[in-house]
Amino acid sequence: MNACLDLDMARRWIADAAHVAVLTGAGVSAESGVPTFRDALTGLWANFRPEELATEGAFRRDPARVWDWYQHRRRMLRDVLPNAGHRALAAFQQRYPGRLTLVTQNVDGLHQRAGSEGVLCLHGDLFADRWLDPARACCRLDAAAPGSPPHCDGCGNLVRPGVVWFGEALPFAALEAAERAAHACDVMLVAGTSGQVYPAAGLAHLARRAGARVVIVNPEPTELDDTAHLVLAGTSARLLPELLGGLCNR
Ligand code: OAD
């Protein structure tokens, strides 16, 4: 089908929708200058092996290396800004309160910095700290002894980044709310994700089974394309403003 007609149709579905759920991935931050994970050249996993940096085992084996890598990512993100895709989602939420649920796999905080509220963060928050082992009475994050990583002076417990590592469970409340939104939405927009990581990718299947229209926004093919009613080939900073800006029937 013609790309302009597809875009018009998706805009119409969104305009008619009582509820829109959006699942985002690393690609929505690409135009802010943040590397994705699986891009063959610039992706984080093209240059690092996930099991060396994004597992609890890796952190226990070499806490300084893993901590420093996450500190590097934190520093890099301080210099980037939300792009037109993040802003379009936030503007839609502000214009139509309660009508769009934003679910993200991203840990970069750019949706929140663009003004989105109630973002369901399935993979945690890169800027949050937490204890590696269950906190004891002596463990106070605001009093952690500096180091790489910081630690508890009392018991030696280590501070770790508040992201979800491979093999860990997703935050229960966020996942449950995301599943509810996928089940109840009229349209599910899936932007900037390769659709390779579950349970996040399963939200698109859930929405489709529950009767929602599923629309993909991505410049490349994804694992979820077969699940979608429409695949819009293009970047999120270009297409999200076109999809969400301006027109709304409700
Ligand atoms: P990936 O790196 O797997 O996929 C990024 C997707 O973004 C690809 O499909 C690209 O084609 C697409 N993309 C690139 N530029 C884009 C743009 N300007 N606009 C729209 N799309 C664009 O990243 P995710 O799918 O987010 O998990 O990866 C899922 C999870 O795997 C991450 O949350 C992370 C990773 O391991 C954890 O760290 C737990």
Short mmCIF file of N, CA and C in Angstrom, two decimals, residues 93-231:
data_model
loop_
_atom_site.label_atom_id
_atom_site.label_comp_id
_atom_site.label_asym_id
_atom_site.label_seq_id
_atom_site.Cartn_x
_atom_site.Cartn_y
_atom_site.Cartn_z
N GLN A 93 -0.16 13.45 25.36
CA GLN A 93 -0.64 13.14 26.73
C GLN A 93 -1.17 14.39 27.42
N GLN A 94 -0.48 15.50 27.19
CA GLN A 94 -0.92 16.73 27.86
C GLN A 94 -2.23 17.25 27.26
N ARG A 95 -2.36 17.10 25.94
CA ARG A 95 -3.57 17.58 25.28
C ARG A 95 -4.77 16.68 25.60
N TYR A 96 -4.51 15.38 25.73
CA TYR A 96 -5.62 14.43 25.94
C TYR A 96 -5.33 13.59 27.17
N PRO A 97 -5.49 14.15 28.36
CA PRO A 97 -5.12 13.42 29.58
C PRO A 97 -5.84 12.08 29.68
N GLY A 98 -5.11 11.06 30.05
CA GLY A 98 -5.70 9.74 30.27
C GLY A 98 -5.90 8.92 29.02
N ARG A 99 -5.54 9.47 27.87
CA ARG A 99 -5.86 8.76 26.63
C ARG A 99 -4.68 7.94 26.08
N LEU A 100 -3.49 8.21 26.55
CA LEU A 100 -2.32 7.49 26.02
C LEU A 100 -1.47 6.95 27.17
N THR A 101 -1.23 5.66 27.15
CA THR A 101 -0.33 5.04 28.14
C THR A 101 1.00 4.76 27.47
N LEU A 102 2.05 5.29 28.06
CA LEU A 102 3.39 5.15 27.47
C LEU A 102 4.19 4.10 28.23
N VAL A 103 4.57 3.06 27.51
CA VAL A 103 5.36 1.97 28.08
C VAL A 103 6.71 2.01 27.38
N THR A 104 7.78 2.01 28.15
CA THR A 104 9.09 2.07 27.49
C THR A 104 10.03 1.00 28.03
N GLN A 105 10.89 0.55 27.11
CA GLN A 105 12.00 -0.32 27.52
C GLN A 105 13.24 0.53 27.81
N ASN A 106 13.14 1.82 27.55
CA ASN A 106 14.32 2.68 27.66
C ASN A 106 14.57 3.08 29.11
N VAL A 107 15.83 3.22 29.43
CA VAL A 107 16.22 3.59 30.80
C VAL A 107 16.82 4.99 30.81
N ASP A 108 16.70 5.71 29.69
CA ASP A 108 17.44 6.97 29.53
C ASP A 108 16.72 8.20 30.09
N GLY A 109 15.45 8.06 30.47
CA GLY A 109 14.71 9.17 31.08
C GLY A 109 14.29 10.25 30.09
N LEU A 110 14.46 10.03 28.79
CA LEU A 110 14.16 11.10 27.83
C LEU A 110 12.65 11.34 27.68
N HIS A 111 11.84 10.29 27.81
CA HIS A 111 10.39 10.52 27.76
C HIS A 111 9.98 11.44 28.91
N GLN A 112 10.50 11.16 30.10
CA GLN A 112 10.14 11.97 31.27
C GLN A 112 10.66 13.40 31.09
N ARG A 113 11.87 13.54 30.56
CA ARG A 113 12.41 14.89 30.36
C ARG A 113 11.62 15.67 29.31
N ALA A 114 10.98 14.95 28.38
CA ALA A 114 10.13 15.63 27.38
C ALA A 114 8.80 16.06 27.98
N GLY A 115 8.48 15.55 29.18
CA GLY A 115 7.23 15.96 29.83
C GLY A 115 6.20 14.85 29.95
N SER A 116 6.53 13.63 29.53
CA SER A 116 5.57 12.53 29.69
C SER A 116 5.45 12.17 31.15
N GLU A 117 4.22 11.85 31.55
CA GLU A 117 3.99 11.46 32.94
C GLU A 117 3.47 10.03 32.99
N GLY A 118 3.69 9.39 34.13
CA GLY A 118 3.19 8.03 34.31
C GLY A 118 3.84 7.03 33.37
N VAL A 119 5.07 7.29 32.97
CA VAL A 119 5.75 6.38 32.03
C VAL A 119 5.99 5.04 32.73
N LEU A 120 5.60 3.96 32.07
CA LEU A 120 5.81 2.62 32.64
C LEU A 120 7.16 2.10 32.14
N CYS A 121 8.14 2.12 33.03
CA CYS A 121 9.52 1.78 32.66
C CYS A 121 9.76 0.29 32.93
N LEU A 122 9.74 -0.50 31.87
CA LEU A 122 9.84 -1.95 32.04
C LEU A 122 11.25 -2.40 32.40
N HIS A 123 12.25 -1.62 32.01
CA HIS A 123 13.64 -2.06 32.23
C HIS A 123 14.37 -1.18 33.23
N GLY A 124 13.62 -0.45 34.06
CA GLY A 124 14.24 0.32 35.13
C GLY A 124 14.67 1.71 34.71
N ASP A 125 15.60 2.25 35.50
CA ASP A 125 15.99 3.66 35.35
C ASP A 125 17.52 3.72 35.51
N LEU A 126 18.18 4.16 34.47
CA LEU A 126 19.65 4.21 34.50
C LEU A 126 20.17 5.13 35.60
N PHE A 127 19.38 6.13 35.97
CA PHE A 127 19.88 7.13 36.93
C PHE A 127 19.55 6.76 38.38
N ALA A 128 18.83 5.65 38.56
CA ALA A 128 18.52 5.23 39.93
C ALA A 128 19.62 4.31 40.45
N ASP A 129 19.89 4.38 41.73
CA ASP A 129 20.81 3.46 42.39
C ASP A 129 20.02 2.52 43.28
N ARG A 130 20.53 1.31 43.46
CA ARG A 130 19.95 0.44 44.49
C ARG A 130 21.02 -0.52 44.99
N TRP A 131 20.71 -1.23 46.06
CA TRP A 131 21.70 -2.14 46.64
C TRP A 131 21.73 -3.44 45.87
N LEU A 132 22.90 -4.01 45.76
CA LEU A 132 23.04 -5.30 45.08
C LEU A 132 22.37 -6.41 45.90
N ASP A 133 22.70 -6.46 47.19
CA ASP A 133 22.10 -7.46 48.08
C ASP A 133 21.02 -6.77 48.92
N PRO A 134 20.12 -7.54 49.49
CA PRO A 134 19.07 -6.92 50.31
C PRO A 134 19.69 -5.96 51.33
N ALA A 135 19.06 -4.76 51.44
CA ALA A 135 19.62 -3.73 52.32
C ALA A 135 19.48 -4.14 53.78
N ARG A 136 20.56 -3.92 54.55
CA ARG A 136 20.50 -4.13 56.00
C ARG A 136 20.28 -2.76 56.63
N ALA A 137 20.18 -2.74 57.97
CA ALA A 137 19.92 -1.47 58.66
C ALA A 137 21.01 -0.44 58.37
N CYS A 138 22.23 -0.91 58.15
CA CYS A 138 23.34 0.04 57.93
C CYS A 138 23.37 0.59 56.51
N CYS A 139 22.62 0.01 55.59
CA CYS A 139 22.70 0.40 54.18
C CYS A 139 21.85 1.64 53.92
N ARG A 140 22.50 2.77 53.65
CA ARG A 140 21.76 3.99 53.30
C ARG A 140 22.35 4.55 52.02
N LEU A 141 21.49 4.61 50.98
CA LEU A 141 22.02 5.05 49.68
C LEU A 141 22.60 6.45 49.75
N ASP A 142 21.96 7.33 50.57
CA ASP A 142 22.46 8.71 50.62
C ASP A 142 23.77 8.81 51.42
N ALA A 143 24.16 7.71 52.05
CA ALA A 143 25.41 7.77 52.84
C ALA A 143 26.41 6.72 52.34
N ALA A 144 26.20 6.22 51.12
CA ALA A 144 27.12 5.19 50.60
C ALA A 144 28.53 5.77 50.47
N ALA A 145 29.51 4.96 50.81
CA ALA A 145 30.90 5.42 50.70
C ALA A 145 31.27 5.49 49.22
N PRO A 146 31.89 6.60 48.79
CA PRO A 146 32.20 6.74 47.37
C PRO A 146 33.15 5.64 46.90
N GLY A 147 33.04 5.32 45.64
CA GLY A 147 33.91 4.28 45.09
C GLY A 147 33.37 3.84 43.76
N SER A 148 33.96 2.87 43.22
CA SER A 148 33.56 2.38 41.92
C SER A 148 33.35 0.86 42.01
N PRO A 149 32.16 0.46 42.46
CA PRO A 149 30.97 1.24 42.83
C PRO A 149 31.02 1.72 44.27
N PRO A 150 30.14 2.66 44.63
CA PRO A 150 30.00 3.03 46.04
C PRO A 150 29.56 1.80 46.86
N HIS A 151 29.81 1.85 48.15
CA HIS A 151 29.46 0.69 48.98
C HIS A 151 29.02 1.14 50.36
N CYS A 152 28.45 0.19 51.12
CA CYS A 152 28.04 0.47 52.49
C CYS A 152 29.25 0.26 53.40
N ASP A 153 29.57 1.28 54.18
CA ASP A 153 30.72 1.19 55.09
C ASP A 153 30.51 0.11 56.15
N GLY A 154 29.22 -0.09 56.49
CA GLY A 154 28.93 -1.03 57.57
C GLY A 154 29.12 -2.48 57.16
N CYS A 155 28.59 -2.86 56.01
CA CYS A 155 28.56 -4.29 55.67
C CYS A 155 29.20 -4.61 54.32
N GLY A 156 29.59 -3.58 53.57
CA GLY A 156 30.26 -3.84 52.29
C GLY A 156 29.32 -4.04 51.11
N ASN A 157 28.01 -4.00 51.36
CA ASN A 157 27.03 -4.14 50.27
C ASN A 157 27.36 -3.13 49.16
N LEU A 158 27.18 -3.52 47.90
CA LEU A 158 27.55 -2.65 46.78
C LEU A 158 26.33 -1.96 46.19
N VAL A 159 26.54 -0.73 45.72
CA VAL A 159 25.49 -0.01 45.00
C VAL A 159 25.55 -0.44 43.53
N ARG A 160 24.39 -0.66 42.93
CA ARG A 160 24.30 -1.04 41.52
C ARG A 160 23.30 -0.14 40.80
N PRO A 161 23.38 -0.06 39.49
CA PRO A 161 22.39 0.77 38.77
C PRO A 161 21.00 0.13 38.80
N GLY A 162 19.99 0.98 38.80
CA GLY A 162 18.61 0.49 38.92
C GLY A 162 18.00 0.06 37.60
N VAL A 163 18.77 -0.64 36.80
CA VAL A 163 18.25 -1.16 35.54
C VAL A 163 17.95 -2.65 35.69
N VAL A 164 17.13 -3.17 34.77
CA VAL A 164 16.84 -4.61 34.79
C VAL A 164 17.90 -5.31 33.95
N TRP A 165 18.62 -6.22 34.55
CA TRP A 165 19.64 -6.97 33.81
C TRP A 165 19.05 -8.24 33.24
N PHE A 166 19.74 -8.81 32.27
CA PHE A 166 19.31 -10.08 31.69
C PHE A 166 19.16 -11.11 32.80
N GLY A 167 18.06 -11.85 32.73
CA GLY A 167 17.83 -12.89 33.74
C GLY A 167 17.06 -12.38 34.95
N GLU A 168 16.82 -11.07 35.03
CA GLU A 168 16.08 -10.53 36.18
C GLU A 168 14.62 -10.30 35.81
N ALA A 169 13.80 -10.31 36.86
CA ALA A 169 12.37 -10.06 36.63
C ALA A 169 12.13 -8.58 36.37
N LEU A 170 11.13 -8.30 35.55
CA LEU A 170 10.73 -6.90 35.32
C LEU A 170 9.97 -6.39 36.54
N PRO A 171 9.97 -5.06 36.76
CA PRO A 171 9.19 -4.52 37.88
C PRO A 171 7.73 -4.92 37.72
N PHE A 172 7.21 -5.60 38.76
CA PHE A 172 5.91 -6.24 38.64
C PHE A 172 4.80 -5.22 38.33
N ALA A 173 4.78 -4.11 39.08
CA ALA A 173 3.67 -3.15 38.92
C ALA A 173 3.68 -2.54 37.52
N ALA A 174 4.86 -2.22 37.01
CA ALA A 174 4.95 -1.60 35.67
C ALA A 174 4.50 -2.60 34.61
N LEU A 175 4.93 -3.84 34.73
CA LEU A 175 4.56 -4.85 33.73
C LEU A 175 3.06 -5.10 33.77
N GLU A 176 2.52 -5.18 34.99
CA GLU A 176 1.08 -5.44 35.11
C GLU A 176 0.27 -4.30 34.49
N ALA A 177 0.69 -3.06 34.77
CA ALA A 177 -0.03 -1.90 34.21
C ALA A 177 0.12 -1.87 32.69
N ALA A 178 1.29 -2.24 32.20
CA ALA A 178 1.51 -2.26 30.74
C ALA A 178 0.61 -3.31 30.09
N GLU A 179 0.49 -4.46 30.73
CA GLU A 179 -0.37 -5.52 30.17
C GLU A 179 -1.84 -5.08 30.18
N ARG A 180 -2.22 -4.37 31.23
CA ARG A 180 -3.60 -3.86 31.28
C ARG A 180 -3.84 -2.89 30.12
N ALA A 181 -2.87 -2.00 29.89
CA ALA A 181 -3.02 -1.01 28.82
C ALA A 181 -3.06 -1.69 27.46
N ALA A 182 -2.21 -2.71 27.26
CA ALA A 182 -2.19 -3.42 25.98
C ALA A 182 -3.52 -4.13 25.74
N HIS A 183 -4.09 -4.62 26.82
CA HIS A 183 -5.35 -5.36 26.71
C HIS A 183 -6.52 -4.43 26.42
N ALA A 184 -6.44 -3.20 26.95
CA ALA A 184 -7.60 -2.30 26.87
C ALA A 184 -7.51 -1.30 25.71
N CYS A 185 -6.38 -1.21 25.04
CA CYS A 185 -6.23 -0.12 24.06
C CYS A 185 -6.95 -0.44 22.75
N ASP A 186 -7.24 0.62 22.01
CA ASP A 186 -7.80 0.47 20.66
C ASP A 186 -6.69 0.43 19.62
N VAL A 187 -5.61 1.16 19.92
CA VAL A 187 -4.45 1.19 19.02
C VAL A 187 -3.21 0.98 19.85
N MET A 188 -2.33 0.12 19.38
CA MET A 188 -1.00 0.02 20.00
C MET A 188 0.04 0.45 18.98
N LEU A 189 0.81 1.46 19.40
CA LEU A 189 1.89 1.99 18.57
C LEU A 189 3.19 1.43 19.11
N VAL A 190 3.95 0.81 18.23
CA VAL A 190 5.22 0.18 18.66
C VAL A 190 6.34 0.91 17.93
N ALA A 191 7.12 1.71 18.66
CA ALA A 191 8.08 2.58 17.99
C ALA A 191 9.50 2.33 18.47
N GLY A 192 10.41 2.14 17.51
CA GLY A 192 11.83 2.12 17.83
C GLY A 192 12.30 0.92 18.60
N THR A 193 11.63 -0.20 18.43
CA THR A 193 12.13 -1.43 19.09
C THR A 193 12.26 -2.54 18.06
N SER A 194 13.29 -3.36 18.25
CA SER A 194 13.49 -4.50 17.35
C SER A 194 12.49 -5.61 17.67
N GLY A 195 11.85 -5.53 18.83
CA GLY A 195 10.85 -6.54 19.19
C GLY A 195 11.46 -7.89 19.52
N GLN A 196 12.70 -7.87 19.94
CA GLN A 196 13.39 -9.16 20.20
C GLN A 196 13.39 -9.54 21.67
N VAL A 197 13.01 -8.60 22.55
CA VAL A 197 13.15 -8.87 23.98
C VAL A 197 11.77 -9.00 24.63
N TYR A 198 11.57 -10.12 25.29
CA TYR A 198 10.31 -10.41 25.98
C TYR A 198 10.53 -10.29 27.47
N PRO A 199 9.52 -9.95 28.24
CA PRO A 199 8.10 -9.87 27.89
C PRO A 199 7.65 -8.58 27.20
N ALA A 200 8.54 -7.57 27.05
CA ALA A 200 8.08 -6.31 26.45
C ALA A 200 7.43 -6.53 25.08
N ALA A 201 8.11 -7.28 24.21
CA ALA A 201 7.59 -7.47 22.86
C ALA A 201 6.23 -8.18 22.86
N GLY A 202 5.99 -8.97 23.89
CA GLY A 202 4.73 -9.70 23.99
C GLY A 202 3.53 -8.77 24.12
N LEU A 203 3.76 -7.53 24.51
CA LEU A 203 2.64 -6.59 24.65
C LEU A 203 1.95 -6.34 23.31
N ALA A 204 2.74 -6.36 22.22
CA ALA A 204 2.14 -6.15 20.90
C ALA A 204 1.23 -7.33 20.54
N HIS A 205 1.68 -8.53 20.85
CA HIS A 205 0.84 -9.71 20.58
C HIS A 205 -0.43 -9.67 21.42
N LEU A 206 -0.25 -9.27 22.68
CA LEU A 206 -1.40 -9.20 23.59
C LEU A 206 -2.44 -8.21 23.06
N ALA A 207 -1.96 -7.04 22.64
CA ALA A 207 -2.88 -6.02 22.12
C ALA A 207 -3.61 -6.53 20.89
N ARG A 208 -2.87 -7.17 20.02
CA ARG A 208 -3.49 -7.69 18.78
C ARG A 208 -4.57 -8.72 19.11
N ARG A 209 -4.23 -9.64 20.01
CA ARG A 209 -5.21 -10.68 20.39
C ARG A 209 -6.46 -10.07 21.01
N ALA A 210 -6.25 -8.95 21.72
CA ALA A 210 -7.38 -8.31 22.42
C ALA A 210 -8.19 -7.42 21.48
N GLY A 211 -7.77 -7.31 20.21
CA GLY A 211 -8.59 -6.59 19.24
C GLY A 211 -8.10 -5.21 18.86
N ALA A 212 -6.92 -4.81 19.35
CA ALA A 212 -6.41 -3.47 19.01
C ALA A 212 -5.77 -3.49 17.62
N ARG A 213 -5.71 -2.31 16.99
CA ARG A 213 -4.89 -2.13 15.79
C ARG A 213 -3.45 -1.96 16.24
N VAL A 214 -2.55 -2.66 15.60
CA VAL A 214 -1.13 -2.55 15.98
C VAL A 214 -0.39 -1.85 14.84
N VAL A 215 0.31 -0.78 15.19
CA VAL A 215 1.03 0.02 14.19
C VAL A 215 2.50 0.10 14.60
N ILE A 216 3.38 -0.24 13.66
CA ILE A 216 4.83 -0.20 13.93
C ILE A 216 5.43 1.04 13.29
N VAL A 217 6.32 1.70 14.02
CA VAL A 217 7.08 2.83 13.47
C VAL A 217 8.55 2.46 13.60
N ASN A 218 9.21 2.27 12.47
CA ASN A 218 10.60 1.83 12.51
C ASN A 218 11.18 1.95 11.10
N PRO A 219 12.40 2.43 10.96
CA PRO A 219 12.98 2.51 9.61
C PRO A 219 13.39 1.15 9.06
N GLU A 220 13.47 0.13 9.94
CA GLU A 220 13.92 -1.20 9.53
C GLU A 220 12.84 -2.23 9.88
N PRO A 221 12.90 -3.40 9.22
CA PRO A 221 11.97 -4.47 9.61
C PRO A 221 12.20 -4.90 11.06
N THR A 222 11.13 -5.38 11.71
CA THR A 222 11.26 -5.83 13.10
C THR A 222 10.63 -7.22 13.25
N GLU A 223 10.90 -7.82 14.38
CA GLU A 223 10.34 -9.15 14.68
C GLU A 223 8.83 -9.09 14.86
N LEU A 224 8.30 -7.89 15.04
CA LEU A 224 6.86 -7.76 15.32
C LEU A 224 6.04 -7.39 14.09
N ASP A 225 6.71 -7.25 12.94
CA ASP A 225 5.98 -6.77 11.76
C ASP A 225 4.80 -7.68 11.40
N ASP A 226 4.96 -8.98 11.59
CA ASP A 226 3.87 -9.90 11.23
C ASP A 226 2.65 -9.74 12.13
N THR A 227 2.88 -9.18 13.31
CA THR A 227 1.78 -8.98 14.25
C THR A 227 1.00 -7.70 13.94
N ALA A 228 1.60 -6.83 13.14
CA ALA A 228 1.05 -5.47 12.97
C ALA A 228 0.02 -5.40 11.85
N HIS A 229 -0.94 -4.48 12.02
CA HIS A 229 -1.85 -4.16 10.92
C HIS A 229 -1.17 -3.23 9.92
N LEU A 230 -0.30 -2.34 10.44
CA LEU A 230 0.42 -1.41 9.57
C LEU A 230 1.86 -1.28 10.03
N VAL A 231 2.77 -1.26 9.05
CA VAL A 231 4.17 -1.02 9.36
C VAL A 231 4.55 0.28 8.64
#
